[in-house]
Structures are given as structure tokens and as C-alpha cells.
Amino acid sequence: RDPNTMADVTDPNIAEAYKAVRNDADETNWLVVGYETNKKLVLQAKGSGGMDELVSNLKEDSCNFAYTKVVSKDEETTRAKFVFITWIGENASVMRKGNMSVHVANIKSVIR
């Protein structure tokens, strides 16, 4: 990969939040990663309030990657499904929108 197009995803809070979402013993069920600079991604938010709380952290002028746990239950089982979200706000900058398609590979090295 061209190092000039790669994003820095070394913020340890991203990996910690990812582990928390995956951990059944932890109440954290979502995280949002965003841009600190054009090439540096950082954890911007995490929480345990589900999809509504996650969505409240996605803004029209931002580009983000998010990850959430969705639990479905029936009489016999409880199943957790994990969803990776790429958010591109309608009013986000053209440069940031373009970076998202390249940087998704970088964030997926942390959020597997």
C-alpha cells in the first residue's frame, strides 16, 4: 500500500472500545471513529445506549466509521450480530469523502 494514502489508526482507544463491544460482559455496544486530521483516525465516542445513541453521534458534516452490537432474542436463543458502518455526512468535505474509500482498509485492520 502507498503510505501516502494510509490512515493512522494507532489510537489505542479504538482497539479498547472494539474489544469492549465484542465482550459480552461489557455493556458497551457501539463505537464511533472519526478524523482528527485528514490522515489520523481516533475514537470519538462509545456507549451502551444502542443504535439511537450511536446515530446521535453521526453528523451531517462528518465522515465516520462505526461498529455496533445488535442483539436479537427469541424463546430459545439470544444472538449477537455485529455491524460495521461507514457514515458519510451529506455536508462532509469532498476530500474527506474521498479518503473514506481508501481508509476503510486501515480501520478494518483494527475493527475486524
Short mmCIF file of N, CA, C and O in Angstrom, two decimals:
data_model
loop_
_atom_site.label_atom_id
_atom_site.label_comp_id
_atom_site.label_asym_id
_atom_site.label_seq_id
_atom_site.Cartn_x
_atom_site.Cartn_y
_atom_site.Cartn_z
N ARG A 1 0.83 -1.19 0.00
CA ARG A 1 0.00 0.00 0.00
C ARG A 1 0.87 1.24 0.00
O ARG A 1 1.90 1.28 0.63
N ASP A 2 0.36 2.26 -0.62
CA ASP A 2 1.05 3.54 -0.66
C ASP A 2 0.92 4.22 0.71
O ASP A 2 -0.19 4.53 1.15
N PRO A 3 2.04 4.45 1.42
CA PRO A 3 1.95 5.07 2.75
C PRO A 3 1.36 6.47 2.72
O PRO A 3 0.88 6.96 3.73
N ASN A 4 1.36 7.11 1.56
CA ASN A 4 0.79 8.45 1.46
C ASN A 4 -0.74 8.44 1.51
O ASN A 4 -1.35 9.47 1.74
N THR A 5 -1.35 7.29 1.28
CA THR A 5 -2.81 7.21 1.30
C THR A 5 -3.33 6.52 2.56
O THR A 5 -4.53 6.48 2.79
N MET A 6 -2.44 5.97 3.38
CA MET A 6 -2.87 5.24 4.56
C MET A 6 -3.29 6.18 5.68
O MET A 6 -2.78 7.29 5.80
N ALA A 7 -4.20 5.71 6.50
CA ALA A 7 -4.63 6.46 7.67
C ALA A 7 -3.94 5.89 8.91
O ALA A 7 -3.70 4.68 9.00
N ASP A 8 -3.66 6.75 9.86
CA ASP A 8 -3.09 6.35 11.14
C ASP A 8 -4.25 5.89 12.03
O ASP A 8 -5.13 6.67 12.38
N VAL A 9 -4.26 4.62 12.39
CA VAL A 9 -5.31 4.06 13.24
C VAL A 9 -4.72 3.53 14.55
O VAL A 9 -5.26 2.61 15.15
N THR A 10 -3.63 4.14 14.99
CA THR A 10 -2.91 3.64 16.17
C THR A 10 -3.49 4.12 17.50
O THR A 10 -2.99 3.72 18.55
N ASP A 11 -4.53 4.95 17.49
CA ASP A 11 -5.15 5.38 18.75
C ASP A 11 -5.57 4.14 19.53
O ASP A 11 -6.45 3.39 19.10
N PRO A 12 -4.96 3.86 20.70
CA PRO A 12 -5.27 2.64 21.44
C PRO A 12 -6.72 2.58 21.92
O PRO A 12 -7.25 1.50 22.17
N ASN A 13 -7.37 3.74 22.00
CA ASN A 13 -8.77 3.75 22.43
C ASN A 13 -9.70 3.07 21.42
O ASN A 13 -10.75 2.55 21.81
N ILE A 14 -9.31 3.06 20.15
CA ILE A 14 -10.12 2.37 19.14
C ILE A 14 -10.15 0.87 19.44
O ILE A 14 -11.22 0.26 19.52
N ALA A 15 -8.97 0.28 19.61
CA ALA A 15 -8.89 -1.17 19.88
C ALA A 15 -9.56 -1.52 21.20
O ALA A 15 -10.25 -2.55 21.30
N GLU A 16 -9.40 -0.68 22.21
CA GLU A 16 -10.03 -0.94 23.51
C GLU A 16 -11.55 -0.91 23.40
O GLU A 16 -12.24 -1.76 23.97
N ALA A 17 -12.09 0.07 22.68
CA ALA A 17 -13.54 0.17 22.51
C ALA A 17 -14.07 -1.01 21.70
O ALA A 17 -15.13 -1.57 21.98
N TYR A 18 -13.31 -1.43 20.67
CA TYR A 18 -13.70 -2.59 19.87
C TYR A 18 -13.80 -3.84 20.75
O TYR A 18 -14.78 -4.58 20.68
N LYS A 19 -12.80 -4.06 21.60
CA LYS A 19 -12.82 -5.22 22.50
C LYS A 19 -14.01 -5.15 23.45
O LYS A 19 -14.64 -6.16 23.75
N ALA A 20 -14.33 -3.94 23.91
CA ALA A 20 -15.46 -3.77 24.82
C ALA A 20 -16.78 -4.13 24.13
O ALA A 20 -17.64 -4.81 24.72
N VAL A 21 -16.96 -3.69 22.89
CA VAL A 21 -18.19 -4.01 22.15
C VAL A 21 -18.31 -5.53 21.95
O VAL A 21 -19.39 -6.09 22.07
N ARG A 22 -17.20 -6.19 21.69
CA ARG A 22 -17.21 -7.64 21.45
C ARG A 22 -17.37 -8.46 22.74
O ARG A 22 -17.75 -9.63 22.67
N ASN A 23 -17.10 -7.86 23.89
CA ASN A 23 -17.12 -8.56 25.17
C ASN A 23 -18.54 -8.62 25.74
O ASN A 23 -19.13 -7.58 26.06
N ASP A 24 -19.08 -9.81 25.89
CA ASP A 24 -20.43 -9.96 26.42
C ASP A 24 -20.58 -9.43 27.84
O ASP A 24 -21.68 -9.08 28.27
N ALA A 25 -19.50 -9.41 28.60
CA ALA A 25 -19.55 -8.95 29.99
C ALA A 25 -19.51 -7.42 30.10
O ALA A 25 -19.71 -6.87 31.17
N ASP A 26 -19.26 -6.73 28.99
CA ASP A 26 -19.17 -5.26 28.97
C ASP A 26 -20.46 -4.70 28.38
O ASP A 26 -20.97 -5.22 27.39
N GLU A 27 -20.98 -3.64 28.96
CA GLU A 27 -22.23 -3.05 28.46
C GLU A 27 -22.05 -2.21 27.20
O GLU A 27 -23.02 -1.88 26.53
N THR A 28 -20.81 -1.85 26.88
CA THR A 28 -20.55 -1.05 25.68
C THR A 28 -21.06 -1.79 24.45
O THR A 28 -20.74 -2.95 24.25
N ASN A 29 -21.91 -1.12 23.64
CA ASN A 29 -22.45 -1.81 22.47
C ASN A 29 -22.28 -1.03 21.17
O ASN A 29 -22.82 -1.41 20.15
N TRP A 30 -21.50 0.05 21.21
CA TRP A 30 -21.19 0.76 19.97
C TRP A 30 -19.97 1.64 20.15
O TRP A 30 -19.60 1.97 21.28
N LEU A 31 -19.36 1.99 19.01
CA LEU A 31 -18.25 2.94 19.00
C LEU A 31 -18.30 3.73 17.70
O LEU A 31 -18.84 3.27 16.71
N VAL A 32 -17.74 4.94 17.75
CA VAL A 32 -17.64 5.79 16.56
C VAL A 32 -16.20 6.28 16.45
O VAL A 32 -15.63 6.81 17.41
N VAL A 33 -15.62 6.10 15.28
CA VAL A 33 -14.27 6.55 14.96
C VAL A 33 -14.39 7.68 13.94
O VAL A 33 -15.19 7.59 13.01
N GLY A 34 -13.58 8.72 14.13
CA GLY A 34 -13.62 9.83 13.19
C GLY A 34 -12.24 10.41 12.98
O GLY A 34 -11.25 9.93 13.53
N TYR A 35 -12.20 11.43 12.17
CA TYR A 35 -10.94 12.05 11.77
C TYR A 35 -10.50 13.14 12.74
O TYR A 35 -11.26 14.06 13.02
N GLU A 36 -9.27 13.01 13.25
CA GLU A 36 -8.64 14.09 13.99
C GLU A 36 -7.93 15.02 13.00
O GLU A 36 -7.94 16.23 13.16
N THR A 37 -7.31 14.41 11.98
CA THR A 37 -6.72 15.13 10.85
C THR A 37 -7.11 14.35 9.60
O THR A 37 -7.77 13.31 9.69
N ASN A 38 -6.67 14.80 8.43
CA ASN A 38 -7.01 14.09 7.19
C ASN A 38 -6.46 12.67 7.14
O ASN A 38 -6.92 11.86 6.34
N LYS A 39 -5.47 12.36 7.96
CA LYS A 39 -4.84 11.04 7.92
C LYS A 39 -4.86 10.32 9.26
O LYS A 39 -4.31 9.24 9.39
N LYS A 40 -5.45 10.90 10.30
CA LYS A 40 -5.44 10.28 11.62
C LYS A 40 -6.87 10.04 12.11
O LYS A 40 -7.65 10.98 12.24
N LEU A 41 -7.17 8.77 12.37
CA LEU A 41 -8.47 8.37 12.91
C LEU A 41 -8.36 8.13 14.40
O LEU A 41 -7.39 7.53 14.87
N VAL A 42 -9.36 8.60 15.15
CA VAL A 42 -9.38 8.44 16.60
C VAL A 42 -10.78 8.03 17.05
O VAL A 42 -11.77 8.26 16.35
N LEU A 43 -10.84 7.44 18.24
CA LEU A 43 -12.13 7.12 18.84
C LEU A 43 -12.80 8.43 19.21
O LEU A 43 -12.22 9.24 19.93
N GLN A 44 -14.01 8.65 18.72
CA GLN A 44 -14.73 9.89 19.05
C GLN A 44 -15.80 9.67 20.11
O GLN A 44 -16.12 10.58 20.85
N ALA A 45 -16.35 8.46 20.14
CA ALA A 45 -17.41 8.20 21.12
C ALA A 45 -17.62 6.69 21.25
O ALA A 45 -17.29 5.93 20.34
N LYS A 46 -18.16 6.30 22.39
CA LYS A 46 -18.59 4.92 22.61
C LYS A 46 -19.70 4.97 23.63
O LYS A 46 -19.86 5.96 24.35
N GLY A 47 -20.50 3.91 23.68
CA GLY A 47 -21.59 3.93 24.64
C GLY A 47 -22.32 2.61 24.74
O GLY A 47 -22.00 1.64 24.05
N SER A 48 -23.34 2.63 25.58
CA SER A 48 -24.14 1.43 25.82
C SER A 48 -25.63 1.67 25.55
O SER A 48 -26.46 0.86 25.89
N GLY A 49 -25.93 2.79 24.89
CA GLY A 49 -27.32 3.17 24.65
C GLY A 49 -27.90 2.71 23.33
O GLY A 49 -28.97 3.18 22.92
N GLY A 50 -27.22 1.83 22.63
CA GLY A 50 -27.77 1.25 21.41
C GLY A 50 -27.70 2.17 20.20
O GLY A 50 -27.01 3.18 20.19
N MET A 51 -28.46 1.75 19.18
CA MET A 51 -28.40 2.41 17.87
C MET A 51 -28.79 3.88 17.93
O MET A 51 -28.16 4.71 17.27
N ASP A 52 -29.80 4.24 18.70
CA ASP A 52 -30.21 5.65 18.77
C ASP A 52 -29.08 6.53 19.29
O ASP A 52 -28.83 7.62 18.76
N GLU A 53 -28.40 6.05 20.32
CA GLU A 53 -27.28 6.81 20.88
C GLU A 53 -26.14 6.90 19.87
O GLU A 53 -25.54 7.97 19.70
N LEU A 54 -25.84 5.80 19.18
CA LEU A 54 -24.79 5.80 18.15
C LEU A 54 -25.12 6.83 17.08
O LEU A 54 -24.30 7.68 16.75
N VAL A 55 -26.33 6.78 16.54
CA VAL A 55 -26.73 7.67 15.44
C VAL A 55 -26.65 9.14 15.86
O VAL A 55 -26.30 10.00 15.04
N SER A 56 -26.90 9.43 17.13
CA SER A 56 -26.82 10.83 17.59
C SER A 56 -25.40 11.38 17.50
O SER A 56 -25.20 12.59 17.57
N ASN A 57 -24.42 10.52 17.34
CA ASN A 57 -23.02 10.93 17.21
C ASN A 57 -22.56 11.08 15.77
O ASN A 57 -21.40 11.42 15.52
N LEU A 58 -23.43 10.82 14.80
CA LEU A 58 -23.10 10.94 13.38
C LEU A 58 -23.68 12.26 12.87
O LEU A 58 -24.88 12.47 12.92
N LYS A 59 -22.80 13.12 12.38
CA LYS A 59 -23.22 14.47 11.98
C LYS A 59 -23.19 14.62 10.46
O LYS A 59 -22.46 13.94 9.76
N GLU A 60 -23.97 15.55 9.95
CA GLU A 60 -24.08 15.79 8.50
C GLU A 60 -22.80 16.31 7.88
O GLU A 60 -22.61 16.21 6.68
N ASP A 61 -21.89 16.88 8.69
CA ASP A 61 -20.65 17.42 8.13
C ASP A 61 -19.44 16.54 8.45
O ASP A 61 -18.31 16.97 8.32
N SER A 62 -19.70 15.29 8.85
CA SER A 62 -18.58 14.42 9.22
C SER A 62 -18.59 13.11 8.44
O SER A 62 -19.59 12.73 7.84
N CYS A 63 -17.44 12.46 8.49
CA CYS A 63 -17.29 11.11 7.95
C CYS A 63 -16.78 10.24 9.11
O CYS A 63 -15.84 10.63 9.80
N ASN A 64 -17.42 9.10 9.30
CA ASN A 64 -17.08 8.25 10.44
C ASN A 64 -17.17 6.79 10.07
O ASN A 64 -17.85 6.41 9.12
N PHE A 65 -16.48 6.00 10.87
CA PHE A 65 -16.66 4.56 10.87
C PHE A 65 -17.28 4.22 12.22
O PHE A 65 -16.88 4.80 13.24
N ALA A 66 -18.24 3.34 12.23
CA ALA A 66 -18.89 2.96 13.48
C ALA A 66 -19.02 1.44 13.52
O ALA A 66 -19.00 0.77 12.49
N TYR A 67 -19.18 0.94 14.73
CA TYR A 67 -19.30 -0.50 14.94
C TYR A 67 -20.28 -0.70 16.08
O TYR A 67 -20.21 0.00 17.10
N THR A 68 -21.22 -1.61 15.90
CA THR A 68 -22.23 -1.82 16.93
C THR A 68 -22.61 -3.29 17.06
O THR A 68 -22.46 -4.06 16.12
N LYS A 69 -23.08 -3.62 18.24
CA LYS A 69 -23.59 -4.96 18.51
C LYS A 69 -25.11 -4.87 18.55
O LYS A 69 -25.67 -4.01 19.24
N VAL A 70 -25.77 -5.73 17.80
CA VAL A 70 -27.22 -5.81 17.78
C VAL A 70 -27.60 -7.19 18.30
O VAL A 70 -27.12 -8.20 17.78
N VAL A 71 -28.44 -7.22 19.33
CA VAL A 71 -28.81 -8.49 19.94
C VAL A 71 -30.25 -8.81 19.57
O VAL A 71 -31.15 -7.98 19.71
N SER A 72 -30.45 -10.04 19.08
CA SER A 72 -31.81 -10.50 18.79
C SER A 72 -32.11 -11.69 19.70
O SER A 72 -31.24 -12.52 19.97
N LYS A 73 -33.36 -11.73 20.17
CA LYS A 73 -33.76 -12.80 21.08
C LYS A 73 -35.04 -13.43 20.58
O LYS A 73 -35.89 -12.77 20.00
N ASP A 74 -35.15 -14.72 20.82
CA ASP A 74 -36.43 -15.40 20.66
C ASP A 74 -36.60 -16.30 21.89
O ASP A 74 -35.84 -16.19 22.85
N GLU A 75 -37.59 -17.20 21.86
CA GLU A 75 -37.85 -18.02 23.05
C GLU A 75 -36.66 -18.90 23.43
O GLU A 75 -36.47 -19.22 24.60
N GLU A 76 -35.87 -19.29 22.45
CA GLU A 76 -34.83 -20.28 22.71
C GLU A 76 -33.41 -19.72 22.74
O GLU A 76 -32.55 -20.29 23.41
N THR A 77 -33.15 -18.67 22.03
CA THR A 77 -31.77 -18.21 21.91
C THR A 77 -31.65 -16.68 21.96
O THR A 77 -32.61 -15.96 21.72
N THR A 78 -30.45 -16.25 22.24
CA THR A 78 -30.06 -14.85 22.14
C THR A 78 -28.84 -14.82 21.23
O THR A 78 -27.88 -15.55 21.45
N ARG A 79 -28.92 -14.01 20.19
CA ARG A 79 -27.82 -13.93 19.22
C ARG A 79 -27.33 -12.49 19.11
O ARG A 79 -28.12 -11.57 19.01
N ALA A 80 -26.01 -12.36 19.09
CA ALA A 80 -25.40 -11.05 18.87
C ALA A 80 -24.87 -11.00 17.44
O ALA A 80 -24.20 -11.92 16.99
N LYS A 81 -25.20 -9.94 16.76
CA LYS A 81 -24.67 -9.67 15.42
C LYS A 81 -23.90 -8.36 15.50
O LYS A 81 -24.26 -7.46 16.25
N PHE A 82 -22.84 -8.26 14.71
CA PHE A 82 -22.00 -7.07 14.73
C PHE A 82 -22.08 -6.38 13.38
O PHE A 82 -22.03 -7.03 12.34
N VAL A 83 -22.23 -5.06 13.41
CA VAL A 83 -22.44 -4.28 12.20
C VAL A 83 -21.36 -3.20 12.10
O VAL A 83 -21.16 -2.43 13.05
N PHE A 84 -20.68 -3.16 10.96
CA PHE A 84 -19.70 -2.12 10.66
C PHE A 84 -20.38 -1.09 9.76
O PHE A 84 -21.00 -1.45 8.77
N ILE A 85 -20.29 0.16 10.13
CA ILE A 85 -20.99 1.24 9.42
C ILE A 85 -19.97 2.24 8.88
O ILE A 85 -19.07 2.67 9.60
N THR A 86 -20.13 2.62 7.63
CA THR A 86 -19.37 3.72 7.04
C THR A 86 -20.35 4.87 6.88
O THR A 86 -21.31 4.76 6.13
N TRP A 87 -20.12 5.96 7.61
CA TRP A 87 -21.00 7.12 7.57
C TRP A 87 -20.33 8.25 6.80
O TRP A 87 -19.21 8.66 7.13
N ILE A 88 -20.99 8.74 5.77
CA ILE A 88 -20.50 9.90 5.02
C ILE A 88 -21.61 10.94 5.05
O ILE A 88 -22.63 10.81 4.36
N GLY A 89 -21.42 11.95 5.88
CA GLY A 89 -22.43 13.00 6.01
C GLY A 89 -22.58 13.79 4.72
O GLY A 89 -21.61 14.00 3.98
N GLU A 90 -23.80 14.21 4.48
CA GLU A 90 -24.12 14.92 3.24
C GLU A 90 -23.28 16.18 3.05
O GLU A 90 -22.92 16.54 1.93
N ASN A 91 -22.92 16.84 4.14
CA ASN A 91 -22.17 18.10 4.05
C ASN A 91 -20.68 17.95 4.37
O ASN A 91 -19.98 18.93 4.60
N ALA A 92 -20.19 16.72 4.36
CA ALA A 92 -18.76 16.48 4.62
C ALA A 92 -17.93 16.98 3.43
O ALA A 92 -18.42 17.03 2.30
N SER A 93 -16.67 17.29 3.70
CA SER A 93 -15.82 17.81 2.64
C SER A 93 -15.56 16.72 1.58
O SER A 93 -15.53 15.54 1.89
N VAL A 94 -15.35 17.16 0.37
CA VAL A 94 -15.09 16.24 -0.75
C VAL A 94 -13.82 15.43 -0.49
O VAL A 94 -13.78 14.22 -0.74
N MET A 95 -12.79 16.07 0.04
CA MET A 95 -11.54 15.39 0.34
C MET A 95 -11.76 14.27 1.36
O MET A 95 -11.28 13.15 1.19
N ARG A 96 -12.52 14.55 2.41
CA ARG A 96 -12.78 13.56 3.45
C ARG A 96 -13.61 12.40 2.88
O ARG A 96 -13.34 11.24 3.17
N LYS A 97 -14.58 12.72 2.06
CA LYS A 97 -15.39 11.66 1.43
C LYS A 97 -14.52 10.74 0.59
O LYS A 97 -14.67 9.53 0.63
N GLY A 98 -13.59 11.32 -0.14
CA GLY A 98 -12.69 10.53 -0.98
C GLY A 98 -11.77 9.65 -0.16
O GLY A 98 -11.47 8.51 -0.53
N ASN A 99 -11.30 10.16 0.97
CA ASN A 99 -10.41 9.39 1.84
C ASN A 99 -11.10 8.17 2.43
O ASN A 99 -10.44 7.16 2.69
N MET A 100 -12.38 8.25 2.64
CA MET A 100 -13.10 7.15 3.30
C MET A 100 -12.92 5.82 2.55
O MET A 100 -12.72 4.79 3.18
N SER A 101 -12.98 5.85 1.24
CA SER A 101 -12.90 4.61 0.47
C SER A 101 -11.53 3.95 0.60
O SER A 101 -11.42 2.73 0.51
N VAL A 102 -10.50 4.74 0.82
CA VAL A 102 -9.15 4.21 1.00
C VAL A 102 -8.91 3.82 2.45
O VAL A 102 -8.35 2.76 2.74
N HIS A 103 -9.38 4.64 3.39
CA HIS A 103 -9.09 4.43 4.81
C HIS A 103 -9.91 3.31 5.43
O HIS A 103 -9.58 2.84 6.53
N VAL A 104 -10.95 2.85 4.76
CA VAL A 104 -11.73 1.73 5.31
C VAL A 104 -10.85 0.51 5.53
O VAL A 104 -11.00 -0.22 6.51
N ALA A 105 -9.89 0.28 4.65
CA ALA A 105 -8.99 -0.87 4.82
C ALA A 105 -8.13 -0.71 6.07
O ALA A 105 -7.86 -1.68 6.78
N ASN A 106 -7.72 0.52 6.38
CA ASN A 106 -6.91 0.77 7.56
C ASN A 106 -7.70 0.53 8.84
O ASN A 106 -7.21 -0.13 9.77
N ILE A 107 -8.92 1.03 8.91
CA ILE A 107 -9.71 0.84 10.13
C ILE A 107 -10.10 -0.63 10.31
O ILE A 107 -10.20 -1.12 11.43
N LYS A 108 -10.28 -1.33 9.20
CA LYS A 108 -10.62 -2.76 9.31
C LYS A 108 -9.45 -3.60 9.80
O LYS A 108 -9.63 -4.76 10.16
N SER A 109 -8.26 -3.02 9.88
CA SER A 109 -7.15 -3.74 10.50
C SER A 109 -7.28 -3.74 12.01
O SER A 109 -6.67 -4.56 12.69
N VAL A 110 -8.09 -2.83 12.55
CA VAL A 110 -8.33 -2.76 13.99
C VAL A 110 -9.71 -3.33 14.33
O VAL A 110 -9.86 -4.09 15.28
N ILE A 111 -10.70 -2.94 13.55
CA ILE A 111 -12.08 -3.43 13.74
C ILE A 111 -12.27 -4.56 12.75
O ILE A 111 -12.49 -4.33 11.57
N ARG A 112 -12.15 -5.79 13.24
CA ARG A 112 -12.18 -6.94 12.34
C ARG A 112 -13.55 -7.55 12.33
O ARG A 112 -13.92 -8.55 12.46
#
